[in-house]
Amino acid sequence: MNSSTLHIISIVQERVDTFLKDIFDICQSDEDKPKSLLSTVTTEIAICDAVVGVIRRQRNERTLFAHLATDIVHSIFGIVLDVDRIHEPCLSLDQLDEHRHQLFRMRQVSSTWNKFLLSSPRYWQAINTASPLQVITAGIERSGSAPLCVYRFLKSPAAPTNFPKELQSCARIQTIRSEDEDAYRLYRWLLRHHRRALQTLQLTGPEYHVDNTVEPLGNFPSIRHLTAKWWQPPSNTAWLAGLKELILSRDAGPDTELLRVLSACPNLELLTILGGPKVIVEVFQGGVAEQPETLIPPITLPRLQDIHLEFWSNEAAMKLLRKLITPQCLRRILRIEISRDLGQYIGEYRQFMQLAARCTQYPKSASIYITGFRQEVLIINKVVREFQDLFKNPSLTVTIDERLERVWSLLRSLSDQNVRTIVAHFKYGDRAVRDLLRVIGSRYPPFPHGTTTSTAIDWPFTSLRSIDIHGAYVDLVDFTSLVKAYLHKRAKPLLEEIILVGCSYSGMELAEAAERVEESGITLRGVECHYEG
């Protein structure tokens, strides 16, 4: 700042101090009774805040943004409100929260911008039920005839005991989304009414408490997207027939009621079931336990395009997979947490993943996630090769999160596959990184000693293009030497880059290490890494 500006600032500060002192004196003299020190200080702070608010408003009025032409302001907010996709089921609640905060920050640019947003019914479409009741009521009134999105975040404060009557009777609710299990009963009470405009419902129930006394569900003839966590609708619910997307998170595998729910959803295009470890024992007529698949006819989902299944065991997966009849050109994701006796199910998994002859477009990529498994390496390897053959050898991304010997054994067994990316998550010292590079680069048989008669192989992982290393400690002097020894162009002709993510390093600066690695034709990058000396 120049001397003239500094002189003006000093004069302003002096006059503001005098002004505030006069205001404080006036407040003190207007009181009938003497005030306590705490009360006096509280009043003076409130006065200062009010003055700051006035100054901020005056300052915002003088910004360039405050003087934009009206049509430009309309265009800006039209785009912003379009981005605020409150009714899209694929928009996470975290993203919704961020968009609402962005709109609030834009209101603070100037009073013109604030008035514009507050006058738009689209701004009031999103109703956060964690807000005070009067705010919810005002939002409903100011939204005009716009369809409403009613939502509640997991991190919300204590759930209210009731909703305002304006929300209970509102016929414009198109989307209801809540991650707060404490508010589950309240939302179920809201859903007891028929809601013909409702298209999307996402609701989290109590995970560890089963209570069948909740309100029954009303009729939602327009609903197309349902996400149910720790609960599921009754199988005799009529509106299930109109669902296009169903996402269920459960604490157990499939049971008879779940199979009946799926049978009632013939128009599904997307199905996700995330099953937990709980074992369900079902008892039917005469006290005899029967398998659900013997009681339920085949489940036909002719319009299904995308299916994502995660189960705790092969047995749980089979209860559903043996009943499903689906198109053979759909996208499939299947994860089994504990795969005991995996070998006996390979044929059935292959049949489930089989593509029809008319499906000319095979997947271009696939993923393998290796954790602390207890299976024989050869069995796991056989599964990978089955699916590689089935899908015409797509490029593989292999993710590992441990450095146990059995993990290295399985990684070695994939050395002749079309592995394009290896992602490694480590929580240990730099030895894990050394072990990884040696497994990737050493010329030894892919199978553990004694499991195969092969004694000589070509360079392993010749199709590898990138390596991502997360959360490791890396000695860059040792690291650069290992790269030159194991990842040279003869061994890895396609390898382009190594990315260190969230790693700590020592030995040299990252820029110097990148120059050394570049000599091998590989780019080394660091993302959120720090030097430890």
Short mmCIF file of C-alpha atoms in Angstrom, two decimals:
data_model
loop_
_atom_site.label_atom_id
_atom_site.label_comp_id
_atom_site.label_asym_id
_atom_site.label_seq_id
_atom_site.Cartn_x
_atom_site.Cartn_y
_atom_site.Cartn_z
CA MET A 1 0.00 0.00 0.00
CA ASN A 2 1.15 3.56 -0.63
CA SER A 3 1.51 6.14 2.14
CA SER A 4 -1.75 7.88 1.23
CA THR A 5 -3.77 4.68 1.64
CA LEU A 6 -2.08 3.89 4.96
CA HIS A 7 -2.88 7.39 6.23
CA ILE A 8 -6.56 6.97 5.28
CA ILE A 9 -6.70 3.58 7.01
CA SER A 10 -5.30 5.04 10.25
CA ILE A 11 -7.91 7.84 10.21
CA VAL A 12 -10.70 5.30 9.58
CA GLN A 13 -9.54 3.06 12.43
CA GLU A 14 -9.50 6.04 14.83
CA ARG A 15 -13.00 7.17 13.81
CA VAL A 16 -14.44 3.66 14.01
CA ASP A 17 -13.01 3.28 17.53
CA THR A 18 -14.62 6.58 18.54
CA PHE A 19 -17.93 5.56 16.91
CA LEU A 20 -18.03 2.21 18.74
CA LYS A 21 -17.18 3.85 22.08
CA ASP A 22 -20.08 6.30 21.62
CA ILE A 23 -22.43 3.42 20.78
CA PHE A 24 -21.29 1.44 23.84
CA ASP A 25 -21.85 4.51 26.07
CA ILE A 26 -25.33 5.06 24.67
CA CYS A 27 -26.28 1.41 25.33
CA GLN A 28 -24.94 1.66 28.86
CA SER A 29 -26.85 4.86 29.63
CA ASP A 30 -30.13 3.46 28.22
CA GLU A 31 -30.22 0.58 30.68
CA ASP A 32 -32.52 0.97 33.70
CA LYS A 33 -30.38 -1.31 35.82
CA PRO A 34 -26.60 -1.78 35.92
CA LYS A 35 -25.48 -4.70 33.75
CA SER A 36 -23.05 -7.42 34.74
CA LEU A 37 -19.63 -7.56 33.12
CA LEU A 38 -20.62 -10.64 31.11
CA SER A 39 -23.80 -8.99 29.83
CA THR A 40 -21.92 -5.82 28.89
CA VAL A 41 -19.26 -7.73 26.97
CA THR A 42 -21.93 -9.82 25.17
CA THR A 43 -23.77 -6.67 24.07
CA GLU A 44 -20.60 -5.00 22.83
CA ILE A 45 -19.62 -8.09 20.81
CA ALA A 46 -23.09 -8.17 19.23
CA ILE A 47 -22.71 -4.50 18.25
CA CYS A 48 -19.29 -5.17 16.69
CA ASP A 49 -20.72 -8.12 14.72
CA ALA A 50 -23.54 -5.92 13.43
CA VAL A 51 -21.06 -3.27 12.29
CA VAL A 52 -18.92 -5.92 10.57
CA GLY A 53 -22.04 -7.19 8.78
CA VAL A 54 -22.84 -3.72 7.47
CA ILE A 55 -19.26 -3.18 6.34
CA ARG A 56 -19.18 -6.57 4.58
CA ARG A 57 -22.42 -5.77 2.75
CA GLN A 58 -21.12 -2.38 1.65
CA ARG A 59 -17.85 -3.97 0.51
CA ASN A 60 -19.67 -6.67 -1.50
CA GLU A 61 -21.79 -4.01 -3.20
CA ARG A 62 -18.60 -2.52 -4.60
CA THR A 63 -17.16 -5.73 -6.09
CA LEU A 64 -17.16 -6.22 -9.86
CA PHE A 65 -19.44 -9.27 -9.50
CA ALA A 66 -22.11 -7.10 -7.88
CA HIS A 67 -22.36 -4.96 -11.02
CA LEU A 68 -22.74 -7.69 -13.64
CA ALA A 69 -25.60 -7.27 -16.09
CA THR A 70 -28.86 -8.93 -15.03
CA ASP A 71 -28.94 -11.33 -17.98
CA ILE A 72 -25.42 -12.51 -17.13
CA VAL A 73 -26.44 -13.09 -13.50
CA HIS A 74 -29.46 -15.08 -14.73
CA SER A 75 -27.19 -17.23 -16.90
CA ILE A 76 -24.73 -17.85 -14.06
CA PHE A 77 -27.42 -18.99 -11.63
CA GLY A 78 -29.20 -20.99 -14.28
CA ILE A 79 -26.02 -23.00 -14.81
CA VAL A 80 -25.36 -23.32 -11.05
CA LEU A 81 -28.88 -24.55 -10.31
CA ASP A 82 -28.61 -27.04 -13.18
CA VAL A 83 -25.42 -28.43 -11.60
CA ASP A 84 -27.30 -28.78 -8.31
CA ARG A 85 -28.82 -32.09 -9.45
CA ILE A 86 -30.84 -32.71 -6.31
CA HIS A 87 -33.13 -35.32 -7.88
CA GLU A 88 -30.44 -37.54 -9.44
CA PRO A 89 -30.12 -40.86 -7.53
CA CYS A 90 -26.45 -41.21 -8.51
CA LEU A 91 -25.56 -37.91 -6.82
CA SER A 92 -24.17 -38.75 -3.39
CA LEU A 93 -25.41 -36.89 -0.34
CA ASP A 94 -21.87 -35.56 0.20
CA GLN A 95 -21.99 -34.00 -3.27
CA LEU A 96 -25.44 -32.61 -2.57
CA ASP A 97 -24.10 -31.08 0.66
CA GLU A 98 -21.17 -29.49 -1.19
CA HIS A 99 -23.45 -28.01 -3.87
CA ARG A 100 -25.74 -26.47 -1.25
CA HIS A 101 -22.72 -24.90 0.47
CA GLN A 102 -21.55 -23.47 -2.86
CA LEU A 103 -24.95 -21.85 -3.39
CA PHE A 104 -24.82 -20.37 0.09
CA ARG A 105 -21.35 -18.93 -0.58
CA MET A 106 -22.62 -17.38 -3.82
CA ARG A 107 -25.37 -15.67 -1.85
CA GLN A 108 -22.63 -13.85 0.07
CA VAL A 109 -21.12 -12.23 -3.03
CA SER A 110 -23.56 -9.33 -2.98
CA SER A 111 -27.07 -8.42 -1.91
CA THR A 112 -28.13 -8.59 -5.57
CA TRP A 113 -26.95 -12.18 -5.85
CA ASN A 114 -28.52 -13.02 -2.51
CA LYS A 115 -31.90 -11.57 -3.52
CA PHE A 116 -31.78 -13.37 -6.86
CA LEU A 117 -31.21 -16.79 -5.29
CA LEU A 118 -33.75 -16.30 -2.54
CA SER A 119 -36.36 -15.32 -5.13
CA SER A 120 -35.83 -18.52 -7.15
CA PRO A 121 -38.18 -21.42 -6.26
CA ARG A 122 -35.48 -23.83 -7.48
CA TYR A 123 -33.20 -22.73 -4.65
CA TRP A 124 -35.81 -23.83 -2.10
CA GLN A 125 -36.43 -27.25 -3.66
CA ALA A 126 -33.93 -28.98 -1.34
CA ILE A 127 -35.32 -29.38 2.20
CA ASN A 128 -32.85 -30.42 4.89
CA THR A 129 -34.92 -31.97 7.68
CA ALA A 130 -32.15 -31.24 10.19
CA SER A 131 -33.14 -27.56 9.88
CA PRO A 132 -35.47 -25.87 12.37
CA LEU A 133 -39.16 -26.50 11.69
CA GLN A 134 -39.79 -22.88 10.69
CA VAL A 135 -36.99 -23.08 8.08
CA ILE A 136 -38.52 -26.27 6.63
CA THR A 137 -41.94 -24.60 6.46
CA ALA A 138 -40.52 -21.47 4.81
CA GLY A 139 -38.67 -23.61 2.24
CA ILE A 140 -41.85 -25.46 1.26
CA GLU A 141 -43.76 -22.17 0.88
CA ARG A 142 -41.05 -20.42 -1.17
CA SER A 143 -40.46 -23.40 -3.49
CA GLY A 144 -43.72 -22.66 -5.27
CA SER A 145 -44.80 -25.62 -7.36
CA ALA A 146 -41.29 -27.07 -7.81
CA PRO A 147 -40.76 -30.79 -6.94
CA LEU A 148 -39.03 -31.20 -3.58
CA CYS A 149 -35.97 -33.14 -2.46
CA VAL A 150 -36.22 -33.99 1.26
CA TYR A 151 -32.89 -35.11 2.72
CA ARG A 152 -30.89 -35.70 5.89
CA PHE A 153 -27.18 -36.36 6.32
CA LEU A 154 -25.52 -38.98 8.49
CA LYS A 155 -23.70 -36.24 10.41
CA SER A 156 -26.93 -34.35 11.20
CA PRO A 157 -27.75 -33.31 14.78
CA ALA A 158 -30.31 -35.16 16.87
CA ALA A 159 -33.33 -36.25 14.86
CA PRO A 160 -36.49 -34.15 15.33
CA THR A 161 -39.51 -35.72 16.99
CA ASN A 162 -41.85 -34.70 14.19
CA PHE A 163 -42.10 -32.98 10.82
CA PRO A 164 -44.18 -29.84 10.25
CA LYS A 165 -47.67 -30.50 8.91
CA GLU A 166 -46.75 -28.65 5.69
CA LEU A 167 -44.18 -31.37 4.93
CA GLN A 168 -46.46 -34.23 5.99
CA SER A 169 -49.19 -33.13 3.59
CA CYS A 170 -46.95 -31.91 0.75
CA ALA A 171 -47.77 -33.69 -2.52
CA ARG A 172 -44.68 -32.39 -4.37
CA ILE A 173 -42.03 -34.60 -2.75
CA GLN A 174 -40.12 -36.26 -5.59
CA THR A 175 -36.99 -37.38 -3.71
CA ILE A 176 -36.47 -38.59 -0.13
CA ARG A 177 -32.92 -39.39 1.00
CA SER A 178 -31.67 -40.04 4.53
CA GLU A 179 -28.48 -41.65 5.84
CA ASP A 180 -29.43 -41.12 9.49
CA GLU A 181 -30.66 -44.34 11.10
CA ASP A 182 -31.91 -42.37 14.11
CA ALA A 183 -34.43 -40.67 11.82
CA TYR A 184 -35.61 -43.94 10.23
CA ARG A 185 -38.84 -44.26 12.21
CA LEU A 186 -39.73 -40.60 11.52
CA TYR A 187 -39.23 -41.04 7.78
CA ARG A 188 -41.25 -44.26 7.79
CA TRP A 189 -44.04 -42.27 9.43
CA LEU A 190 -43.74 -39.71 6.62
CA LEU A 191 -43.92 -42.55 4.06
CA ARG A 192 -47.15 -43.97 5.42
CA HIS A 193 -49.00 -41.49 3.19
CA HIS A 194 -49.55 -42.16 -0.52
CA ARG A 195 -46.98 -40.11 -2.42
CA ARG A 196 -47.73 -40.16 -6.11
CA ALA A 197 -44.86 -37.80 -7.02
CA LEU A 198 -42.16 -39.82 -5.22
CA GLN A 199 -39.58 -41.18 -7.68
CA THR A 200 -36.46 -41.74 -5.54
CA LEU A 201 -36.28 -43.17 -2.00
CA GLN A 202 -33.02 -43.69 -0.08
CA LEU A 203 -33.43 -44.66 3.55
CA THR A 204 -31.11 -46.10 6.21
CA GLY A 205 -32.65 -48.20 8.95
CA PRO A 206 -31.19 -49.32 12.31
CA GLU A 207 -28.36 -51.81 11.78
CA TYR A 208 -28.48 -53.65 15.09
CA HIS A 209 -32.11 -53.28 16.15
CA VAL A 210 -35.01 -55.08 14.52
CA ASP A 211 -38.41 -53.51 15.16
CA ASN A 212 -41.45 -54.48 13.14
CA THR A 213 -43.69 -51.79 14.63
CA VAL A 214 -42.77 -49.10 12.09
CA GLU A 215 -45.46 -47.51 9.99
CA PRO A 216 -46.57 -49.42 6.86
CA LEU A 217 -45.47 -48.02 3.52
CA GLY A 218 -47.92 -46.07 1.41
CA ASN A 219 -48.44 -46.33 -2.34
CA PHE A 220 -45.73 -44.80 -4.56
CA PRO A 221 -46.82 -45.48 -8.14
CA SER A 222 -44.09 -43.27 -9.67
CA ILE A 223 -41.11 -44.62 -7.70
CA ARG A 224 -38.21 -45.82 -9.87
CA HIS A 225 -35.16 -45.78 -7.57
CA LEU A 226 -34.96 -47.45 -4.16
CA THR A 227 -31.92 -47.63 -1.87
CA ALA A 228 -32.63 -49.54 1.34
CA LYS A 229 -29.91 -49.99 3.96
CA TRP A 230 -30.59 -52.40 6.84
CA TRP A 231 -34.25 -52.79 5.79
CA GLN A 232 -36.23 -53.93 2.78
CA PRO A 233 -39.82 -53.42 1.60
CA PRO A 234 -42.33 -56.27 1.94
CA SER A 235 -42.49 -58.51 -1.12
CA ASN A 236 -46.24 -57.86 -1.50
CA THR A 237 -45.65 -54.12 -2.10
CA ALA A 238 -47.38 -53.24 -5.37
CA TRP A 239 -45.01 -50.44 -6.42
CA LEU A 240 -42.02 -52.81 -6.61
CA ALA A 241 -43.15 -53.67 -10.14
CA GLY A 242 -42.23 -50.17 -11.34
CA LEU A 243 -38.70 -50.07 -9.90
CA LYS A 244 -35.80 -49.56 -12.31
CA GLU A 245 -33.00 -49.41 -9.72
CA LEU A 246 -32.80 -51.39 -6.48
CA ILE A 247 -29.89 -51.15 -4.03
CA LEU A 248 -30.08 -53.28 -0.87
CA SER A 249 -27.56 -53.40 1.97
CA ARG A 250 -28.19 -56.26 4.39
CA ASP A 251 -26.53 -57.84 7.39
CA ALA A 252 -27.03 -61.32 5.91
CA GLY A 253 -27.14 -63.23 2.65
CA PRO A 254 -30.28 -63.94 0.61
CA ASP A 255 -33.35 -65.35 2.33
CA THR A 256 -36.77 -66.32 1.04
CA GLU A 257 -38.23 -62.85 1.49
CA LEU A 258 -35.40 -61.23 -0.49
CA LEU A 259 -35.96 -63.68 -3.36
CA ARG A 260 -39.65 -62.81 -3.31
CA VAL A 261 -38.84 -59.09 -3.40
CA LEU A 262 -36.70 -59.63 -6.51
CA SER A 263 -39.45 -61.70 -8.11
CA ALA A 264 -41.74 -58.68 -7.67
CA CYS A 265 -39.33 -56.38 -9.59
CA PRO A 266 -39.52 -57.54 -13.23
CA ASN A 267 -38.55 -54.13 -14.67
CA LEU A 268 -35.22 -53.71 -12.86
CA GLU A 269 -32.38 -52.25 -14.92
CA LEU A 270 -29.86 -51.95 -12.07
CA LEU A 271 -29.54 -54.32 -9.09
CA THR A 272 -27.07 -54.02 -6.21
CA ILE A 273 -27.11 -56.35 -3.19
CA LEU A 274 -24.47 -55.99 -0.47
CA GLY A 275 -24.82 -58.91 1.93
CA GLY A 276 -23.26 -59.25 5.40
CA PRO A 277 -21.93 -62.21 7.44
CA LYS A 278 -25.08 -63.00 9.42
CA VAL A 279 -26.44 -66.51 8.83
CA ILE A 280 -30.22 -66.85 8.47
CA VAL A 281 -31.88 -70.12 9.49
CA GLU A 282 -35.36 -70.32 8.00
CA VAL A 283 -38.01 -72.66 9.38
CA PHE A 284 -41.17 -73.45 7.44
CA GLN A 285 -44.20 -75.71 7.75
CA GLY A 286 -43.85 -78.45 10.29
CA GLY A 287 -40.71 -76.89 11.75
CA VAL A 288 -38.62 -78.22 8.86
CA ALA A 289 -35.84 -75.98 7.56
CA GLU A 290 -35.75 -75.86 3.78
CA GLN A 291 -33.53 -74.15 1.23
CA PRO A 292 -35.17 -70.97 -0.12
CA GLU A 293 -34.35 -71.96 -3.70
CA THR A 294 -36.68 -74.95 -3.40
CA LEU A 295 -39.60 -72.67 -2.52
CA ILE A 296 -39.14 -69.84 -5.02
CA PRO A 297 -39.48 -70.22 -8.80
CA PRO A 298 -36.75 -68.82 -11.08
CA ILE A 299 -36.41 -65.03 -10.90
CA THR A 300 -36.54 -63.47 -14.36
CA LEU A 301 -35.18 -59.93 -14.80
CA PRO A 302 -35.33 -59.42 -18.59
CA ARG A 303 -34.39 -55.70 -18.57
CA LEU A 304 -31.42 -55.89 -16.23
CA GLN A 305 -28.37 -53.98 -17.53
CA ASP A 306 -26.12 -53.76 -14.47
CA ILE A 307 -25.74 -56.11 -11.49
CA HIS A 308 -23.43 -55.71 -8.48
CA LEU A 309 -23.42 -58.50 -5.88
CA GLU A 310 -21.29 -58.79 -2.75
CA PHE A 311 -21.73 -61.76 -0.43
CA TRP A 312 -19.89 -63.15 2.57
CA SER A 313 -19.62 -66.70 1.25
CA ASN A 314 -20.00 -68.86 -1.84
CA GLU A 315 -23.04 -70.53 -0.28
CA ALA A 316 -24.83 -67.18 0.11
CA ALA A 317 -24.01 -66.21 -3.47
CA MET A 318 -25.31 -69.50 -4.84
CA LYS A 319 -28.72 -69.04 -3.19
CA LEU A 320 -29.30 -66.11 -5.52
CA LEU A 321 -27.22 -66.91 -8.59
CA ARG A 322 -28.91 -70.30 -9.08
CA LYS A 323 -32.30 -68.57 -9.27
CA LEU A 324 -31.53 -65.57 -11.49
CA ILE A 325 -32.42 -65.51 -15.17
CA THR A 326 -30.94 -62.34 -16.67
CA PRO A 327 -29.84 -60.98 -20.05
CA GLN A 328 -26.35 -62.16 -20.96
CA CYS A 329 -25.12 -58.76 -22.13
CA LEU A 330 -25.33 -56.96 -18.81
CA ARG A 331 -22.49 -55.47 -16.76
CA ARG A 332 -21.58 -57.67 -13.77
CA ILE A 333 -19.66 -57.12 -10.53
CA LEU A 334 -19.35 -60.07 -8.14
CA ARG A 335 -17.38 -60.10 -4.88
CA ILE A 336 -17.14 -62.95 -2.37
CA GLU A 337 -15.59 -62.03 0.99
CA ILE A 338 -14.64 -65.51 2.26
CA SER A 339 -14.30 -68.04 -0.55
CA ARG A 340 -14.06 -71.38 1.16
CA ASP A 341 -14.11 -74.33 -1.25
CA LEU A 342 -13.93 -71.93 -4.19
CA GLY A 343 -12.86 -74.64 -6.59
CA GLN A 344 -16.24 -76.40 -6.57
CA TYR A 345 -18.08 -73.22 -7.62
CA ILE A 346 -15.88 -72.09 -10.54
CA GLY A 347 -18.20 -73.61 -13.13
CA GLU A 348 -21.27 -71.86 -11.70
CA TYR A 349 -19.50 -68.52 -11.48
CA ARG A 350 -18.38 -68.91 -15.07
CA GLN A 351 -21.96 -69.67 -16.12
CA PHE A 352 -23.22 -66.55 -14.30
CA MET A 353 -20.59 -64.34 -15.96
CA GLN A 354 -20.99 -65.95 -19.39
CA LEU A 355 -21.77 -63.57 -22.25
CA ALA A 356 -24.15 -64.51 -25.02
CA ALA A 357 -22.76 -65.10 -28.49
CA ARG A 358 -24.60 -62.01 -29.73
CA CYS A 359 -22.72 -59.81 -27.23
CA THR A 360 -19.99 -58.65 -29.57
CA GLN A 361 -18.46 -56.09 -27.21
CA TYR A 362 -16.37 -57.81 -24.55
CA PRO A 363 -15.13 -55.88 -21.48
CA LYS A 364 -11.94 -53.94 -22.10
CA SER A 365 -10.77 -54.05 -18.49
CA ALA A 366 -11.23 -55.98 -15.24
CA SER A 367 -10.06 -55.71 -11.63
CA ILE A 368 -8.57 -58.17 -9.14
CA TYR A 369 -8.42 -57.31 -5.44
CA ILE A 370 -5.98 -59.36 -3.35
CA THR A 371 -6.25 -59.27 0.43
CA GLY A 372 -5.48 -61.72 3.25
CA PHE A 373 -7.06 -64.73 1.54
CA ARG A 374 -6.67 -68.31 2.71
CA GLN A 375 -7.18 -70.04 -0.61
CA GLU A 376 -4.64 -72.07 -2.51
CA VAL A 377 -2.81 -69.92 -5.04
CA LEU A 378 -3.54 -72.35 -7.86
CA ILE A 379 -7.32 -72.16 -7.25
CA ILE A 380 -7.35 -68.36 -7.33
CA ASN A 381 -5.13 -68.40 -10.39
CA LYS A 382 -7.50 -70.83 -12.09
CA VAL A 383 -10.44 -68.47 -11.48
CA VAL A 384 -8.56 -65.54 -13.01
CA ARG A 385 -7.59 -67.56 -16.07
CA GLU A 386 -11.16 -68.82 -16.49
CA PHE A 387 -12.50 -65.30 -16.65
CA GLN A 388 -9.65 -64.00 -18.77
CA ASP A 389 -10.46 -66.70 -21.29
CA LEU A 390 -14.19 -66.00 -20.99
CA PHE A 391 -13.81 -62.25 -21.64
CA LYS A 392 -11.10 -62.46 -24.31
CA ASN A 393 -8.17 -61.33 -22.16
CA PRO A 394 -9.14 -57.81 -21.01
CA SER A 395 -6.50 -55.61 -19.37
CA LEU A 396 -6.26 -56.19 -15.60
CA THR A 397 -5.82 -53.85 -12.65
CA VAL A 398 -4.46 -55.77 -9.64
CA THR A 399 -4.88 -54.17 -6.20
CA ILE A 400 -3.10 -55.52 -3.12
CA ASP A 401 -3.30 -54.24 0.46
CA GLU A 402 -0.93 -56.58 2.33
CA ARG A 403 2.66 -57.77 1.94
CA LEU A 404 2.21 -61.32 3.19
CA GLU A 405 3.98 -64.10 1.33
CA ARG A 406 0.70 -65.60 0.13
CA VAL A 407 -0.13 -62.24 -1.48
CA TRP A 408 3.23 -62.21 -3.27
CA SER A 409 2.62 -65.81 -4.36
CA LEU A 410 -0.67 -64.95 -6.00
CA LEU A 411 0.78 -61.83 -7.60
CA ARG A 412 3.61 -63.91 -9.07
CA SER A 413 1.09 -66.38 -10.47
CA LEU A 414 -0.46 -63.58 -12.55
CA SER A 415 2.85 -62.57 -14.12
CA ASP A 416 1.94 -63.91 -17.59
CA GLN A 417 -1.53 -62.29 -17.61
CA ASN A 418 -2.53 -59.00 -19.26
CA VAL A 419 -1.85 -56.90 -16.14
CA ARG A 420 -1.74 -53.19 -17.04
CA THR A 421 -1.85 -51.58 -13.58
CA ILE A 422 -0.71 -52.69 -10.12
CA VAL A 423 -2.03 -50.71 -7.14
CA ALA A 424 -0.35 -51.44 -3.79
CA HIS A 425 -1.56 -50.14 -0.40
CA PHE A 426 1.09 -50.46 2.32
CA LYS A 427 1.20 -49.58 6.02
CA TYR A 428 4.72 -50.77 6.69
CA GLY A 429 8.32 -49.74 6.00
CA ASP A 430 10.25 -49.56 2.76
CA ARG A 431 10.80 -53.34 2.68
CA ALA A 432 7.26 -53.71 1.30
CA VAL A 433 8.22 -51.56 -1.69
CA ARG A 434 11.40 -53.57 -2.27
CA ASP A 435 9.42 -56.82 -2.12
CA LEU A 436 6.86 -55.48 -4.58
CA LEU A 437 9.44 -54.42 -7.18
CA ARG A 438 11.28 -57.73 -6.87
CA VAL A 439 8.07 -59.71 -7.36
CA ILE A 440 7.23 -57.62 -10.41
CA GLY A 441 10.71 -57.72 -11.92
CA SER A 442 12.46 -60.97 -10.99
CA ARG A 443 12.64 -63.80 -13.50
CA TYR A 444 11.45 -66.84 -11.57
CA PRO A 445 8.60 -69.32 -11.99
CA PRO A 446 5.17 -67.75 -11.37
CA PHE A 447 4.04 -70.52 -9.02
CA PRO A 448 5.42 -71.38 -5.57
CA HIS A 449 8.10 -74.04 -5.44
CA GLY A 450 6.72 -77.55 -5.85
CA THR A 451 3.41 -76.58 -7.48
CA THR A 452 4.57 -76.71 -11.10
CA THR A 453 7.25 -78.37 -13.16
CA SER A 454 8.08 -75.17 -15.05
CA THR A 455 11.57 -73.85 -14.27
CA ALA A 456 12.10 -71.05 -16.79
CA ILE A 457 9.85 -68.19 -17.84
CA ASP A 458 10.10 -64.98 -19.82
CA TRP A 459 10.21 -61.60 -18.14
CA PRO A 460 7.12 -61.25 -15.88
CA PHE A 461 4.43 -58.57 -16.26
CA THR A 462 5.57 -57.45 -19.70
CA SER A 463 2.18 -55.74 -20.32
CA LEU A 464 2.50 -53.54 -17.22
CA ARG A 465 1.97 -49.81 -17.87
CA SER A 466 1.72 -48.21 -14.41
CA ILE A 467 2.40 -48.87 -10.72
CA ASP A 468 0.62 -46.98 -7.92
CA ILE A 469 2.11 -47.21 -4.42
CA HIS A 470 0.02 -45.85 -1.51
CA GLY A 471 0.99 -45.06 2.06
CA ALA A 472 4.52 -46.50 2.06
CA TYR A 473 7.81 -45.27 3.43
CA VAL A 474 10.26 -45.11 0.53
CA ASP A 475 14.04 -44.77 0.62
CA LEU A 476 14.43 -43.09 -2.77
CA VAL A 477 18.12 -44.01 -3.09
CA ASP A 478 17.26 -47.70 -2.75
CA PHE A 479 14.09 -47.22 -4.80
CA THR A 480 15.82 -45.74 -7.84
CA SER A 481 18.38 -48.56 -7.80
CA LEU A 482 15.61 -51.18 -7.71
CA VAL A 483 13.79 -49.51 -10.61
CA LYS A 484 16.92 -49.68 -12.74
CA ALA A 485 17.53 -53.30 -11.74
CA TYR A 486 14.00 -54.69 -12.18
CA LEU A 487 11.97 -52.30 -14.34
CA HIS A 488 14.28 -51.58 -17.27
CA LYS A 489 12.89 -51.53 -20.80
CA ARG A 490 13.92 -55.09 -21.64
CA ALA A 491 11.85 -56.35 -18.70
CA LYS A 492 9.00 -53.83 -18.84
CA PRO A 493 8.78 -52.40 -22.38
CA LEU A 494 5.37 -50.76 -21.79
CA LEU A 495 5.86 -49.38 -18.29
CA GLU A 496 5.23 -45.62 -18.38
CA GLU A 497 4.87 -44.31 -14.83
CA ILE A 498 5.16 -44.98 -11.12
CA ILE A 499 2.96 -42.90 -8.81
CA LEU A 500 3.64 -42.52 -5.09
CA VAL A 501 0.44 -41.54 -3.26
CA GLY A 502 0.50 -40.35 0.36
CA CYS A 503 4.00 -41.76 0.88
CA SER A 504 6.83 -40.51 3.07
CA TYR A 505 10.33 -40.62 1.58
CA SER A 506 13.97 -39.99 2.41
CA GLY A 507 17.42 -40.26 0.84
CA MET A 508 16.94 -37.58 -1.80
CA GLU A 509 14.39 -35.11 -3.07
CA LEU A 510 11.55 -36.46 -5.19
CA ALA A 511 12.57 -34.30 -8.16
CA GLU A 512 16.08 -35.82 -8.15
CA ALA A 513 14.66 -39.34 -7.93
CA ALA A 514 12.34 -38.57 -10.84
CA GLU A 515 15.33 -37.56 -12.97
CA ARG A 516 17.11 -40.84 -12.20
CA VAL A 517 14.01 -42.93 -12.92
CA GLU A 518 13.49 -41.00 -16.16
CA GLU A 519 16.77 -42.54 -17.39
CA SER A 520 14.89 -45.86 -17.51
CA GLY A 521 12.11 -44.27 -19.57
CA ILE A 522 9.67 -44.13 -16.63
CA THR A 523 7.92 -41.10 -15.15
CA LEU A 524 7.94 -40.89 -11.34
CA ARG A 525 5.26 -38.69 -9.72
CA GLY A 526 4.34 -37.97 -6.12
CA VAL A 527 0.84 -37.09 -4.90
CA GLU A 528 0.50 -35.71 -1.34
CA CYS A 529 3.89 -37.14 -0.33
CA HIS A 530 6.22 -35.63 2.26
CA TYR A 531 9.96 -35.70 2.94
CA GLU A 532 11.13 -37.22 6.23
CA GLY A 533 14.85 -36.51 5.90
#
